[in-house]
Amino acid sequence: QQQVKQSPQSLIVQKGGISIINCAYENTAFDYFPWYQQFPGKGPALLIAIRPDVSEKKEGRFTISFNKSAKQFSLHIMDSQPGDSATYFCAASKGAQKLVFGQGTRLTINP
Amino acid sequence: DVKVTQSSRYLVKRTGEKVFLECVQDMDHENMFWYRQDPGLGLRLIYFSYDVKMKEKGDIPEGYSVSREKKERFSLILESASTNQTSMYLCASSLIGLRFYFGAGTRLSVL
């Protein structure tokens, strides 16, 4: 069973626009929610992470919004740039140990 | 700089062969993981290890085994490779509660 569900599978955004990727989880014991970014030929790398005691975390153009009651969290990329084109994975863990990943979103930013 | 090194970027093996995928990390991390990445399915956990000589099954361990004789090295073994094990394999390491560091991946084709 998929414990973390991610949508959409692919996303095309114009340069300067806002990219939004959504994730939903089932296990209420999850207490750590990171997003990973993967470029072609590379392994995923941590982009930003949040814990459920806050509803939002912002780092530069990247923001995580977290809704504990709905068991949902999302990644917003403001002023999207062609260099942001990559595959994005949401994930969740309990006790910050093994990570359960979503299905991934291939993001393309058109110049 | 942090490094997780996977011994091969590409491998082509025949059905029934025993396959070894090697992973080495240079960060003295206790935790190491093997994930499999498939389009539309995201990253799925095969096996993980929180200490030398210790191993635990992940979500999809069937057909795989692992070995961790030294802290820095975690090997994934396909006892008898099958075509449905054709995939991208990603190794990761982490300290408890902190970010995962991934290798660049091994793309395995089983013919």
Short mmCIF file of C-alpha atoms in Angstrom, two decimals:
data_model
loop_
_atom_site.label_atom_id
_atom_site.label_comp_id
_atom_site.label_asym_id
_atom_site.label_seq_id
_atom_site.Cartn_x
_atom_site.Cartn_y
_atom_site.Cartn_z
CA GLN A 1 0.00 0.00 0.00
CA GLN A 2 1.18 3.50 -0.77
CA GLN A 3 1.56 5.32 2.53
CA VAL A 4 2.43 8.63 0.86
CA LYS A 5 0.52 9.67 -2.25
CA GLN A 6 1.95 12.41 -4.46
CA SER A 7 0.38 14.40 -7.28
CA PRO A 8 0.64 15.34 -10.05
CA GLN A 9 2.97 12.85 -11.76
CA SER A 10 4.17 15.55 -14.13
CA LEU A 11 3.87 19.32 -14.19
CA ILE A 12 4.75 21.98 -16.72
CA VAL A 13 5.05 25.58 -15.53
CA GLN A 14 6.10 28.74 -17.29
CA LYS A 15 9.20 30.55 -16.10
CA GLY A 16 8.29 32.90 -13.29
CA GLY A 17 5.18 30.96 -12.34
CA ILE A 18 4.35 29.04 -9.16
CA SER A 19 4.86 25.27 -9.09
CA ILE A 20 2.74 23.33 -6.61
CA ILE A 21 3.16 19.65 -5.76
CA ASN A 22 0.88 17.92 -3.28
CA CYS A 23 1.27 14.94 -0.97
CA ALA A 24 -1.09 13.10 1.34
CA TYR A 25 -0.17 10.60 4.02
CA GLU A 26 -2.05 8.00 6.03
CA ASN A 27 0.07 7.21 9.07
CA THR A 28 -0.59 9.77 11.82
CA ALA A 29 2.60 8.65 13.57
CA PHE A 30 4.73 10.28 10.87
CA ASP A 31 6.60 13.22 12.38
CA TYR A 32 9.08 14.34 9.73
CA PHE A 33 8.23 15.42 6.17
CA PRO A 34 11.10 16.20 3.77
CA TRP A 35 11.14 17.01 0.08
CA TYR A 36 13.92 15.70 -2.14
CA GLN A 37 15.01 17.03 -5.53
CA GLN A 38 16.57 14.78 -8.17
CA PHE A 39 18.32 15.89 -11.35
CA PRO A 40 18.94 13.42 -14.21
CA GLY A 41 21.87 11.12 -13.50
CA LYS A 42 22.02 12.13 -9.83
CA GLY A 43 20.65 10.76 -6.61
CA PRO A 44 17.93 12.66 -4.74
CA ALA A 45 19.10 15.49 -2.49
CA LEU A 46 17.31 17.07 0.46
CA LEU A 47 15.59 20.31 -0.52
CA ILE A 48 13.53 21.30 2.52
CA ALA A 49 11.84 19.56 5.44
CA ILE A 50 9.15 20.26 8.03
CA ARG A 51 7.93 18.81 11.31
CA PRO A 52 4.20 18.79 12.18
CA ASP A 53 4.44 21.40 14.94
CA VAL A 54 4.53 24.18 12.30
CA SER A 55 2.18 24.86 9.40
CA GLU A 56 4.68 26.42 7.02
CA LYS A 57 8.41 26.53 6.36
CA LYS A 58 10.09 28.76 3.83
CA GLU A 59 13.62 28.60 2.42
CA GLY A 60 14.24 31.07 -0.37
CA ARG A 61 11.77 30.37 -3.19
CA PHE A 62 10.72 27.01 -1.70
CA THR A 63 7.89 26.70 0.83
CA ILE A 64 6.32 23.68 2.50
CA SER A 65 2.72 24.08 3.63
CA PHE A 66 1.55 21.49 6.15
CA ASN A 67 -2.06 20.64 7.12
CA LYS A 68 -2.01 18.17 9.99
CA SER A 69 -5.79 17.71 10.23
CA ALA A 70 -6.06 16.91 6.51
CA LYS A 71 -2.85 14.81 6.57
CA GLN A 72 -1.55 16.76 3.60
CA PHE A 73 1.53 18.77 2.77
CA SER A 74 2.65 20.58 -0.33
CA LEU A 75 5.71 22.14 -1.93
CA HIS A 76 5.42 25.58 -3.50
CA ILE A 77 8.16 26.89 -5.77
CA MET A 78 7.81 30.63 -6.32
CA ASP A 79 9.22 32.38 -9.39
CA SER A 80 10.01 28.99 -10.96
CA GLN A 81 13.19 28.88 -13.05
CA PRO A 82 14.38 26.48 -15.78
CA GLY A 83 17.05 25.29 -13.33
CA ASP A 84 14.25 24.00 -11.09
CA SER A 85 13.35 21.40 -13.73
CA ALA A 86 13.84 18.10 -11.90
CA THR A 87 11.95 15.26 -10.28
CA TYR A 88 10.60 16.04 -6.81
CA PHE A 89 9.78 13.49 -4.14
CA CYS A 90 7.88 14.05 -0.93
CA ALA A 91 8.60 11.68 1.93
CA ALA A 92 7.61 10.95 5.51
CA SER A 93 9.10 9.14 8.45
CA LYS A 94 8.41 8.22 12.05
CA GLY A 95 11.19 8.98 14.45
CA ALA A 96 13.25 10.45 11.59
CA GLN A 97 14.56 7.04 10.56
CA LYS A 98 13.54 5.17 7.40
CA LEU A 99 11.80 7.34 4.83
CA VAL A 100 8.62 6.45 2.91
CA PHE A 101 8.57 8.25 -0.44
CA GLY A 102 5.80 9.46 -2.71
CA GLN A 103 5.62 8.50 -6.39
CA GLY A 104 7.52 11.55 -7.62
CA THR A 105 6.66 14.56 -9.81
CA ARG A 106 8.58 15.45 -12.94
CA LEU A 107 8.63 19.24 -13.08
CA THR A 108 9.45 21.10 -16.29
CA ILE A 109 9.87 24.86 -16.31
CA ASN A 110 9.47 26.33 -19.78
CA PRO A 111 11.66 29.37 -20.50
CA ASP B 1 32.24 16.86 1.15
CA VAL B 2 29.77 14.08 1.91
CA LYS B 3 30.00 11.11 -0.38
CA VAL B 4 27.99 7.96 -1.04
CA THR B 5 29.59 5.94 -3.80
CA GLN B 6 27.89 3.17 -5.71
CA SER B 7 30.36 0.92 -7.47
CA SER B 8 28.61 0.78 -10.85
CA ARG B 9 26.48 3.29 -12.76
CA TYR B 10 25.21 0.70 -15.25
CA LEU B 11 25.03 -3.08 -15.08
CA VAL B 12 23.69 -5.63 -17.53
CA LYS B 13 23.13 -9.13 -16.19
CA ARG B 14 21.42 -12.30 -17.35
CA THR B 15 18.45 -13.99 -15.72
CA GLY B 16 19.54 -16.30 -12.93
CA GLU B 17 22.86 -14.58 -12.26
CA LYS B 18 23.87 -13.58 -8.74
CA VAL B 19 24.34 -9.80 -8.68
CA PHE B 20 26.20 -7.68 -6.16
CA LEU B 21 25.58 -3.94 -5.83
CA GLU B 22 28.11 -2.18 -3.63
CA CYS B 23 27.74 1.06 -1.70
CA VAL B 24 30.34 2.90 0.36
CA GLN B 25 29.88 6.03 2.48
CA ASP B 26 32.62 8.17 3.95
CA MET B 27 30.62 9.99 6.64
CA ASP B 28 30.72 7.47 9.49
CA HIS B 29 26.90 7.19 9.34
CA GLU B 30 25.22 4.46 11.33
CA ASN B 31 22.23 4.11 9.00
CA MET B 32 22.33 2.80 5.44
CA PHE B 33 19.50 2.02 3.04
CA TRP B 34 18.80 0.44 -0.32
CA TYR B 35 15.92 1.80 -2.37
CA ARG B 36 14.61 0.87 -5.76
CA GLN B 37 13.33 3.64 -8.08
CA ASP B 38 10.73 2.90 -10.76
CA PRO B 39 8.70 5.43 -12.80
CA GLY B 40 5.32 6.10 -11.23
CA LEU B 41 6.22 4.16 -8.08
CA GLY B 42 8.77 6.49 -6.53
CA LEU B 43 11.43 5.08 -4.22
CA ARG B 44 10.64 1.85 -2.43
CA LEU B 45 12.69 0.58 0.49
CA ILE B 46 14.30 -2.84 0.00
CA TYR B 47 16.52 -3.25 3.08
CA PHE B 48 18.12 -1.05 5.70
CA SER B 49 20.72 -1.28 8.42
CA TYR B 50 21.15 0.75 11.61
CA ASP B 51 24.46 -0.82 12.59
CA VAL B 52 27.19 -3.19 11.44
CA LYS B 53 25.99 -6.80 11.15
CA MET B 54 22.40 -5.57 11.57
CA LYS B 55 19.80 -5.63 8.78
CA GLU B 56 16.07 -5.19 8.52
CA LYS B 57 13.61 -5.83 5.72
CA GLY B 58 11.98 -2.89 4.05
CA ASP B 59 8.78 -2.89 2.01
CA ILE B 60 9.94 -5.02 -0.93
CA PRO B 61 12.68 -7.43 0.28
CA GLU B 62 11.66 -10.48 -1.79
CA GLY B 63 14.46 -11.65 -4.06
CA TYR B 64 17.08 -9.53 -2.32
CA SER B 65 19.51 -9.86 0.58
CA VAL B 66 22.10 -7.51 2.08
CA SER B 67 25.43 -7.59 3.82
CA ARG B 68 27.02 -5.06 6.16
CA GLU B 69 30.37 -6.32 7.43
CA LYS B 70 31.85 -2.84 7.90
CA LYS B 71 30.18 0.40 8.95
CA GLU B 72 30.98 2.20 5.70
CA ARG B 73 29.89 -0.55 3.28
CA PHE B 74 26.41 -1.88 2.55
CA SER B 75 25.92 -4.43 -0.23
CA LEU B 76 22.71 -5.43 -1.97
CA ILE B 77 22.59 -8.97 -3.36
CA LEU B 78 20.21 -10.32 -5.96
CA GLU B 79 20.42 -14.06 -5.35
CA SER B 80 19.01 -15.02 -8.77
CA ALA B 81 18.33 -12.02 -10.94
CA SER B 82 14.99 -11.83 -12.72
CA THR B 83 13.71 -9.45 -15.41
CA ASN B 84 11.34 -7.79 -12.93
CA GLN B 85 14.39 -6.62 -10.99
CA THR B 86 15.42 -4.36 -13.86
CA SER B 87 15.43 -0.96 -12.18
CA MET B 88 17.42 1.94 -10.77
CA TYR B 89 18.92 1.10 -7.38
CA LEU B 90 19.78 3.88 -4.94
CA CYS B 91 21.89 3.60 -1.81
CA ALA B 92 21.60 6.16 0.98
CA SER B 93 23.15 6.83 4.36
CA SER B 94 22.12 9.04 7.27
CA LEU B 95 22.70 9.92 10.87
CA ILE B 96 19.62 9.34 13.02
CA GLY B 97 17.17 12.17 12.55
CA LEU B 98 19.13 13.94 9.84
CA ARG B 99 19.17 14.14 6.08
CA PHE B 100 19.64 11.19 3.80
CA TYR B 101 22.59 11.27 1.40
CA PHE B 102 22.06 9.32 -1.78
CA GLY B 103 24.49 7.83 -4.23
CA ALA B 104 24.08 8.48 -7.95
CA GLY B 105 22.38 5.14 -8.48
CA THR B 106 23.02 1.90 -10.36
CA ARG B 107 20.84 1.24 -13.38
CA LEU B 108 20.50 -2.54 -13.60
CA SER B 109 19.16 -4.31 -16.67
CA VAL B 110 18.38 -8.03 -16.37
CA LEU B 111 18.05 -9.74 -19.74
#
